[in-house]
Amino acid sequence: MKLILLGAPGAGKGTQAEVICDTLKIPAISTGNIIREALKNGTELGLKAKSYMDEGKLVPDEVVIEIIKERLSQDDCKDGFILDGFPRTVPQAEALDRMGIEIDRVIDIEVADERIAKRMSGRRVCEKCGASYHIEYKPSKAEGKCDKCDGNTVIRKDDEPATVLQRLEVYHEQTEPLKDYYEKKGKLYIVEGQEEVKDTTTLTLKALEA
Ligand code: AMP
């Protein structure tokens, strides 16, 4: 199955992507994680992306389109995948269409901005493997340590309050039009994000069967 997860930053796409990945045994591909990894390794891509990311802006389309093209050409994607954080603009969605990729379903996780801002202040990510946690909704077993790889869990620079507001603005302007784009293709399924992560997960899994 070829899936796209849509939703504002902080809506919980990453967590739902992990669940789908475990359930359907298909890779979850996060352009944000790929870019952060490049940044950590000091590659050319990382350097190109850094200033955009730090300011809560989108990295230019041509850069992320190249990233996704390369990633989707890898062997583990041939039976399906979940895209988490791509596409984020209409030109990115059109590029995906031009690659000849037939998306089966687009799941949009809806959460109000106020709740997102509150949630993001509690978000932590593992600096080593990128796994995501939340101090209230999804704590790691040992505080400050990743369950999966024992790396340190930290606040992402772009999760700081001013950057979060900027990212939400960018989302409404540039990413939200994708709902219309996929609605017109009859692919859009809306999941109302719930207070409890497990309740959102139940709805996401239902959306896969619909
Ligand atoms: P994320 O972890 O998905 O919230 O992504 C973090 C940051 O990476 C975003 O705020 C953007 O700067 C950049 N990024 C990730 N995916 C994309 C994309 N599809 N298009 C443009 N920029 C992206």
PDB file of C-alpha atoms and ligand atoms in Angstrom:
ATOM      1  CA  MET A   1       0.000   0.000   0.000  1.00  0.00           C
ATOM      2  CA  LYS A   2       1.265   3.477  -0.881  1.00  0.00           C
ATOM      3  CA  LEU A   3       0.200   6.021   1.678  1.00  0.00           C
ATOM      4  CA  ILE A   4       0.612   9.685   2.447  1.00  0.00           C
ATOM      5  CA  LEU A   5       0.159  11.120   5.925  1.00  0.00           C
ATOM      6  CA  LEU A   6      -0.938  14.736   5.867  1.00  0.00           C
ATOM      7  CA  GLY A   7      -1.366  17.072   8.797  1.00  0.00           C
ATOM      8  CA  ALA A   8       0.111  20.092  10.515  1.00  0.00           C
ATOM      9  CA  PRO A   9       3.515  19.829  12.174  1.00  0.00           C
ATOM     10  CA  GLY A  10       2.862  18.358  15.613  1.00  0.00           C
ATOM     11  CA  ALA A  11      -0.393  16.639  14.622  1.00  0.00           C
ATOM     12  CA  GLY A  12       1.203  13.273  15.363  1.00  0.00           C
ATOM     13  CA  LYS A  13       2.055  12.068  11.848  1.00  0.00           C
ATOM     14  CA  GLY A  14       5.362  10.563  12.951  1.00  0.00           C
ATOM     15  CA  THR A  15       3.764   8.433  15.653  1.00  0.00           C
ATOM     16  CA  GLN A  16       1.009   7.217  13.334  1.00  0.00           C
ATOM     17  CA  ALA A  17       3.587   6.500  10.620  1.00  0.00           C
ATOM     18  CA  GLU A  18       5.450   4.223  13.050  1.00  0.00           C
ATOM     19  CA  VAL A  19       2.243   2.327  13.867  1.00  0.00           C
ATOM     20  CA  ILE A  20       1.370   1.826  10.185  1.00  0.00           C
ATOM     21  CA  CYS A  21       4.942   0.781   9.474  1.00  0.00           C
ATOM     22  CA  ASP A  22       4.708  -1.954  12.162  1.00  0.00           C
ATOM     23  CA  THR A  23       1.223  -3.035  11.077  1.00  0.00           C
ATOM     24  CA  LEU A  24       1.694  -3.176   7.310  1.00  0.00           C
ATOM     25  CA  LYS A  25       5.455  -3.862   7.321  1.00  0.00           C
ATOM     26  CA  ILE A  26       6.189  -1.079   4.886  1.00  0.00           C
ATOM     27  CA  PRO A  27       8.830   1.633   5.405  1.00  0.00           C
ATOM     28  CA  ALA A  28       7.856   4.981   6.887  1.00  0.00           C
ATOM     29  CA  ILE A  29       9.693   7.730   5.048  1.00  0.00           C
ATOM     30  CA  SER A  30      10.066  11.091   6.738  1.00  0.00           C
ATOM     31  CA  THR A  31      11.700  13.836   4.670  1.00  0.00           C
ATOM     32  CA  GLY A  32      12.222  15.754   7.933  1.00  0.00           C
ATOM     33  CA  ASN A  33      14.244  12.835   9.361  1.00  0.00           C
ATOM     34  CA  ILE A  34      16.257  12.462   6.154  1.00  0.00           C
ATOM     35  CA  ILE A  35      17.104  16.174   6.226  1.00  0.00           C
ATOM     36  CA  ARG A  36      17.967  16.118   9.939  1.00  0.00           C
ATOM     37  CA  GLU A  37      20.257  13.139   9.343  1.00  0.00           C
ATOM     38  CA  ALA A  38      21.987  15.045   6.512  1.00  0.00           C
ATOM     39  CA  LEU A  39      22.392  18.024   8.830  1.00  0.00           C
ATOM     40  CA  LYS A  40      23.938  15.848  11.522  1.00  0.00           C
ATOM     41  CA  ASN A  41      26.371  14.395   8.990  1.00  0.00           C
ATOM     42  CA  GLY A  42      27.238  17.843   7.616  1.00  0.00           C
ATOM     43  CA  THR A  43      26.455  16.881   4.009  1.00  0.00           C
ATOM     44  CA  GLU A  44      25.795  19.385   1.232  1.00  0.00           C
ATOM     45  CA  LEU A  45      22.056  18.715   1.498  1.00  0.00           C
ATOM     46  CA  GLY A  46      22.172  19.374   5.230  1.00  0.00           C
ATOM     47  CA  LEU A  47      23.929  22.694   4.720  1.00  0.00           C
ATOM     48  CA  LYS A  48      21.409  23.728   2.043  1.00  0.00           C
ATOM     49  CA  ALA A  49      18.455  22.889   4.292  1.00  0.00           C
ATOM     50  CA  LYS A  50      19.686  24.261   7.614  1.00  0.00           C
ATOM     51  CA  SER A  51      18.653  27.923   7.379  1.00  0.00           C
ATOM     52  CA  TYR A  52      15.158  27.095   6.083  1.00  0.00           C
ATOM     53  CA  MET A  53      14.584  24.506   8.744  1.00  0.00           C
ATOM     54  CA  ASP A  54      15.841  26.640  11.624  1.00  0.00           C
ATOM     55  CA  GLU A  55      13.408  29.387  10.630  1.00  0.00           C
ATOM     56  CA  GLY A  56      10.463  27.014  10.335  1.00  0.00           C
ATOM     57  CA  LYS A  57      10.291  27.446   6.550  1.00  0.00           C
ATOM     58  CA  LEU A  58      10.007  24.785   3.899  1.00  0.00           C
ATOM     59  CA  VAL A  59      13.125  23.568   2.144  1.00  0.00           C
ATOM     60  CA  PRO A  60      12.845  24.362  -1.621  1.00  0.00           C
ATOM     61  CA  ASP A  61      10.730  21.926  -3.624  1.00  0.00           C
ATOM     62  CA  GLU A  62      13.536  20.838  -5.985  1.00  0.00           C
ATOM     63  CA  VAL A  63      15.688  19.764  -3.021  1.00  0.00           C
ATOM     64  CA  VAL A  64      13.036  17.604  -1.325  1.00  0.00           C
ATOM     65  CA  ILE A  65      11.798  16.197  -4.639  1.00  0.00           C
ATOM     66  CA  GLU A  66      15.319  14.904  -5.353  1.00  0.00           C
ATOM     67  CA  ILE A  67      15.492  13.389  -1.860  1.00  0.00           C
ATOM     68  CA  ILE A  68      12.199  11.545  -2.270  1.00  0.00           C
ATOM     69  CA  LYS A  69      12.999  10.349  -5.793  1.00  0.00           C
ATOM     70  CA  GLU A  70      16.204   8.786  -4.566  1.00  0.00           C
ATOM     71  CA  ARG A  71      14.569   7.238  -1.471  1.00  0.00           C
ATOM     72  CA  LEU A  72      11.588   5.761  -3.343  1.00  0.00           C
ATOM     73  CA  SER A  73      13.894   4.142  -5.883  1.00  0.00           C
ATOM     74  CA  GLN A  74      15.329   1.921  -3.137  1.00  0.00           C
ATOM     75  CA  ASP A  75      14.357  -1.732  -2.977  1.00  0.00           C
ATOM     76  CA  ASP A  76      12.415  -1.648   0.296  1.00  0.00           C
ATOM     77  CA  CYS A  77       9.824   0.712  -1.265  1.00  0.00           C
ATOM     78  CA  LYS A  78       8.686  -1.559  -4.054  1.00  0.00           C
ATOM     79  CA  ASP A  79       5.790  -3.110  -2.095  1.00  0.00           C
ATOM     80  CA  GLY A  80       4.618   0.163  -0.597  1.00  0.00           C
ATOM     81  CA  PHE A  81       5.533   2.935   1.806  1.00  0.00           C
ATOM     82  CA  ILE A  82       4.165   5.655   4.040  1.00  0.00           C
ATOM     83  CA  LEU A  83       5.206   9.209   3.315  1.00  0.00           C
ATOM     84  CA  ASP A  84       5.362  11.334   6.460  1.00  0.00           C
ATOM     85  CA  GLY A  85       5.951  15.014   5.672  1.00  0.00           C
ATOM     86  CA  PHE A  86       5.967  14.729   1.881  1.00  0.00           C
ATOM     87  CA  PRO A  87       4.383  16.199  -0.179  1.00  0.00           C
ATOM     88  CA  ARG A  88       4.043  19.530   1.595  1.00  0.00           C
ATOM     89  CA  THR A  89       3.232  21.725  -1.418  1.00  0.00           C
ATOM     90  CA  VAL A  90       1.135  21.269  -4.551  1.00  0.00           C
ATOM     91  CA  PRO A  91       4.257  21.247  -6.815  1.00  0.00           C
ATOM     92  CA  GLN A  92       5.658  18.402  -4.672  1.00  0.00           C
ATOM     93  CA  ALA A  93       2.415  16.427  -5.108  1.00  0.00           C
ATOM     94  CA  GLU A  94       2.548  17.046  -8.853  1.00  0.00           C
ATOM     95  CA  ALA A  95       6.161  15.837  -8.935  1.00  0.00           C
ATOM     96  CA  LEU A  96       5.066  12.631  -7.198  1.00  0.00           C
ATOM     97  CA  ASP A  97       2.369  12.158  -9.858  1.00  0.00           C
ATOM     98  CA  ARG A  98       4.959  12.723 -12.580  1.00  0.00           C
ATOM     99  CA  MET A  99       7.133   9.973 -11.074  1.00  0.00           C
ATOM    100  CA  GLY A 100       4.266   7.638 -12.002  1.00  0.00           C
ATOM    101  CA  ILE A 101       3.560   6.731  -8.385  1.00  0.00           C
ATOM    102  CA  GLU A 102      -0.050   5.740  -7.757  1.00  0.00           C
ATOM    103  CA  ILE A 103      -0.939   6.694  -4.188  1.00  0.00           C
ATOM    104  CA  ASP A 104      -3.658   4.488  -2.655  1.00  0.00           C
ATOM    105  CA  ARG A 105      -4.718   6.664   0.220  1.00  0.00           C
ATOM    106  CA  VAL A 106      -4.021   9.985   1.897  1.00  0.00           C
ATOM    107  CA  ILE A 107      -4.712  10.142   5.624  1.00  0.00           C
ATOM    108  CA  ASP A 108      -5.041  13.633   7.006  1.00  0.00           C
ATOM    109  CA  ILE A 109      -4.660  13.968  10.776  1.00  0.00           C
ATOM    110  CA  GLU A 110      -6.571  17.024  11.929  1.00  0.00           C
ATOM    111  CA  VAL A 111      -5.668  18.829  15.137  1.00  0.00           C
ATOM    112  CA  ALA A 112      -6.518  22.450  16.082  1.00  0.00           C
ATOM    113  CA  ASP A 113      -3.594  24.892  16.148  1.00  0.00           C
ATOM    114  CA  GLU A 114      -3.967  25.690  19.863  1.00  0.00           C
ATOM    115  CA  ARG A 115      -3.673  22.043  20.791  1.00  0.00           C
ATOM    116  CA  ILE A 116      -0.678  21.640  18.519  1.00  0.00           C
ATOM    117  CA  ALA A 117       1.182  24.543  20.118  1.00  0.00           C
ATOM    118  CA  LYS A 118       0.545  23.020  23.548  1.00  0.00           C
ATOM    119  CA  ARG A 119       1.571  19.562  22.463  1.00  0.00           C
ATOM    120  CA  MET A 120       4.772  20.591  20.748  1.00  0.00           C
ATOM    121  CA  SER A 121       6.201  22.084  23.901  1.00  0.00           C
ATOM    122  CA  GLY A 122       6.261  18.548  25.353  1.00  0.00           C
ATOM    123  CA  ARG A 123       7.690  16.844  22.309  1.00  0.00           C
ATOM    124  CA  ARG A 124      11.079  15.119  22.472  1.00  0.00           C
ATOM    125  CA  VAL A 125      13.046  13.281  19.808  1.00  0.00           C
ATOM    126  CA  CYS A 126      15.940  10.873  20.047  1.00  0.00           C
ATOM    127  CA  GLU A 127      19.030  12.648  18.755  1.00  0.00           C
ATOM    128  CA  LYS A 128      20.465   9.329  17.618  1.00  0.00           C
ATOM    129  CA  CYS A 129      17.647   7.437  15.831  1.00  0.00           C
ATOM    130  CA  GLY A 130      14.919  10.098  15.481  1.00  0.00           C
ATOM    131  CA  ALA A 131      12.214   8.201  17.437  1.00  0.00           C
ATOM    132  CA  SER A 132       9.611  10.588  18.815  1.00  0.00           C
ATOM    133  CA  TYR A 133       8.203  10.893  22.334  1.00  0.00           C
ATOM    134  CA  HIS A 134       6.030  13.239  24.370  1.00  0.00           C
ATOM    135  CA  ILE A 135       6.575  13.913  28.048  1.00  0.00           C
ATOM    136  CA  GLU A 136       2.836  13.633  28.722  1.00  0.00           C
ATOM    137  CA  TYR A 137       1.245  11.530  25.965  1.00  0.00           C
ATOM    138  CA  LYS A 138       4.042   9.153  25.003  1.00  0.00           C
ATOM    139  CA  PRO A 139       6.870   9.211  27.534  1.00  0.00           C
ATOM    140  CA  SER A 140       9.989   7.099  27.074  1.00  0.00           C
ATOM    141  CA  LYS A 141      10.483   4.442  29.762  1.00  0.00           C
ATOM    142  CA  ALA A 142      13.506   6.211  31.230  1.00  0.00           C
ATOM    143  CA  GLU A 143      13.288  10.005  31.261  1.00  0.00           C
ATOM    144  CA  GLY A 144      15.577  11.592  28.664  1.00  0.00           C
ATOM    145  CA  LYS A 145      16.525   8.233  27.106  1.00  0.00           C
ATOM    146  CA  CYS A 146      15.257   6.569  23.936  1.00  0.00           C
ATOM    147  CA  ASP A 147      13.498   3.185  24.377  1.00  0.00           C
ATOM    148  CA  LYS A 148      14.854   1.921  21.075  1.00  0.00           C
ATOM    149  CA  CYS A 149      18.538   2.849  21.060  1.00  0.00           C
ATOM    150  CA  ASP A 150      19.259   4.446  24.469  1.00  0.00           C
ATOM    151  CA  GLY A 151      20.192   7.741  22.751  1.00  0.00           C
ATOM    152  CA  ASN A 152      19.348  11.051  24.452  1.00  0.00           C
ATOM    153  CA  THR A 153      15.881  12.523  23.846  1.00  0.00           C
ATOM    154  CA  VAL A 154      15.934  16.285  23.242  1.00  0.00           C
ATOM    155  CA  ILE A 155      13.726  19.225  22.155  1.00  0.00           C
ATOM    156  CA  ARG A 156      14.125  19.856  18.443  1.00  0.00           C
ATOM    157  CA  LYS A 157      15.289  23.369  17.615  1.00  0.00           C
ATOM    158  CA  ASP A 158      12.313  23.866  15.312  1.00  0.00           C
ATOM    159  CA  ASP A 159       9.899  22.828  18.091  1.00  0.00           C
ATOM    160  CA  GLU A 160      10.624  26.026  19.986  1.00  0.00           C
ATOM    161  CA  PRO A 161       7.443  28.188  20.407  1.00  0.00           C
ATOM    162  CA  ALA A 162       8.192  31.007  17.892  1.00  0.00           C
ATOM    163  CA  THR A 163       9.256  28.505  15.246  1.00  0.00           C
ATOM    164  CA  VAL A 164       6.141  26.418  15.858  1.00  0.00           C
ATOM    165  CA  LEU A 165       3.920  29.425  15.066  1.00  0.00           C
ATOM    166  CA  GLN A 166       5.865  30.061  11.863  1.00  0.00           C
ATOM    167  CA  ARG A 167       5.578  26.375  10.877  1.00  0.00           C
ATOM    168  CA  LEU A 168       1.797  26.435  11.448  1.00  0.00           C
ATOM    169  CA  GLU A 169       1.495  29.507   9.238  1.00  0.00           C
ATOM    170  CA  VAL A 170       3.512  27.798   6.507  1.00  0.00           C
ATOM    171  CA  TYR A 171       1.320  24.711   6.886  1.00  0.00           C
ATOM    172  CA  HIS A 172      -1.933  26.619   6.372  1.00  0.00           C
ATOM    173  CA  GLU A 173      -0.560  28.531   3.413  1.00  0.00           C
ATOM    174  CA  GLN A 174       1.350  25.868   1.523  1.00  0.00           C
ATOM    175  CA  THR A 175       0.375  22.397   2.726  1.00  0.00           C
ATOM    176  CA  GLU A 176      -3.330  22.624   3.521  1.00  0.00           C
ATOM    177  CA  PRO A 177      -4.259  23.091  -0.191  1.00  0.00           C
ATOM    178  CA  LEU A 178      -3.165  19.461  -0.612  1.00  0.00           C
ATOM    179  CA  LYS A 179      -6.350  18.360   1.133  1.00  0.00           C
ATOM    180  CA  ASP A 180      -8.287  19.738  -1.801  1.00  0.00           C
ATOM    181  CA  TYR A 181      -5.820  18.239  -4.267  1.00  0.00           C
ATOM    182  CA  TYR A 182      -6.322  14.706  -2.920  1.00  0.00           C
ATOM    183  CA  GLU A 183     -10.014  15.140  -2.127  1.00  0.00           C
ATOM    184  CA  LYS A 184     -10.590  15.784  -5.828  1.00  0.00           C
ATOM    185  CA  LYS A 185      -8.789  12.538  -6.616  1.00  0.00           C
ATOM    186  CA  GLY A 186     -11.046  10.728  -4.101  1.00  0.00           C
ATOM    187  CA  LYS A 187      -8.070   9.686  -1.950  1.00  0.00           C
ATOM    188  CA  LEU A 188      -8.536  11.779   1.182  1.00  0.00           C
ATOM    189  CA  TYR A 189      -9.466  10.231   4.554  1.00  0.00           C
ATOM    190  CA  ILE A 190      -9.736  12.544   7.530  1.00  0.00           C
ATOM    191  CA  VAL A 191      -8.777  11.344  10.987  1.00  0.00           C
ATOM    192  CA  GLU A 192      -9.683  13.644  13.867  1.00  0.00           C
ATOM    193  CA  GLY A 193      -6.664  13.666  16.179  1.00  0.00           C
ATOM    194  CA  GLN A 194      -7.718  12.590  19.675  1.00  0.00           C
ATOM    195  CA  GLU A 195      -6.475  13.600  23.104  1.00  0.00           C
ATOM    196  CA  GLU A 196      -5.073  10.087  23.616  1.00  0.00           C
ATOM    197  CA  VAL A 197      -2.580   8.824  21.039  1.00  0.00           C
ATOM    198  CA  LYS A 198      -4.015   5.300  21.169  1.00  0.00           C
ATOM    199  CA  ASP A 199      -7.450   6.629  20.194  1.00  0.00           C
ATOM    200  CA  THR A 200      -5.987   8.413  17.160  1.00  0.00           C
ATOM    201  CA  THR A 201      -4.197   5.181  16.279  1.00  0.00           C
ATOM    202  CA  THR A 202      -7.498   3.254  16.351  1.00  0.00           C
ATOM    203  CA  LEU A 203      -8.978   5.761  13.879  1.00  0.00           C
ATOM    204  CA  THR A 204      -5.885   5.651  11.655  1.00  0.00           C
ATOM    205  CA  LEU A 205      -6.002   1.859  11.451  1.00  0.00           C
ATOM    206  CA  LYS A 206      -9.704   2.093  10.578  1.00  0.00           C
ATOM    207  CA  ALA A 207      -8.862   4.522   7.765  1.00  0.00           C
ATOM    208  CA  LEU A 208      -6.550   1.865   6.300  1.00  0.00           C
ATOM    209  CA  GLU A 209      -9.449  -0.596   6.044  1.00  0.00           C
ATOM    210  CA  ALA A 210     -12.017   1.842   4.707  1.00  0.00           C
TER     211      ALA A 210
HETATM  212  P1  AMP B   1       9.196  17.580   9.877  1.00  0.00           P
HETATM  213  O1  AMP B   1      10.037  16.787  10.797  1.00  0.00           O
HETATM  214  O2  AMP B   1       8.468  16.719   8.883  1.00  0.00           O
HETATM  215  O3  AMP B   1       8.274  18.546  10.579  1.00  0.00           O
HETATM  216  O4  AMP B   1      10.202  18.475   8.998  1.00  0.00           O
HETATM  217  C1  AMP B   1      11.075  19.404   9.599  1.00  0.00           C
HETATM  218  C2  AMP B   1      11.500  20.466   8.601  1.00  0.00           C
HETATM  219  O5  AMP B   1      12.136  19.850   7.457  1.00  0.00           O
HETATM  220  C3  AMP B   1      10.377  21.296   8.009  1.00  0.00           C
HETATM  221  O6  AMP B   1       9.984  22.356   8.840  1.00  0.00           O
HETATM  222  C4  AMP B   1      11.012  21.766   6.713  1.00  0.00           C
HETATM  223  O7  AMP B   1      11.946  22.818   6.928  1.00  0.00           O
HETATM  224  C5  AMP B   1      11.806  20.537   6.267  1.00  0.00           C
HETATM  225  N1  AMP B   1      10.977  19.638   5.419  1.00  0.00           N
HETATM  226  C6  AMP B   1      10.612  18.357   5.685  1.00  0.00           C
HETATM  227  N2  AMP B   1       9.854  17.843   4.700  1.00  0.00           N
HETATM  228  C7  AMP B   1       9.720  18.825   3.779  1.00  0.00           C
HETATM  229  C8  AMP B   1       9.038  18.934   2.538  1.00  0.00           C
HETATM  230  N3  AMP B   1       8.320  17.914   2.033  1.00  0.00           N
HETATM  231  N4  AMP B   1       9.133  20.108   1.861  1.00  0.00           N
HETATM  232  C9  AMP B   1       9.850  21.149   2.340  1.00  0.00           C
HETATM  233  N5  AMP B   1      10.504  21.119   3.502  1.00  0.00           N
HETATM  234  C10 AMP B   1      10.449  19.982   4.233  1.00  0.00           C
END
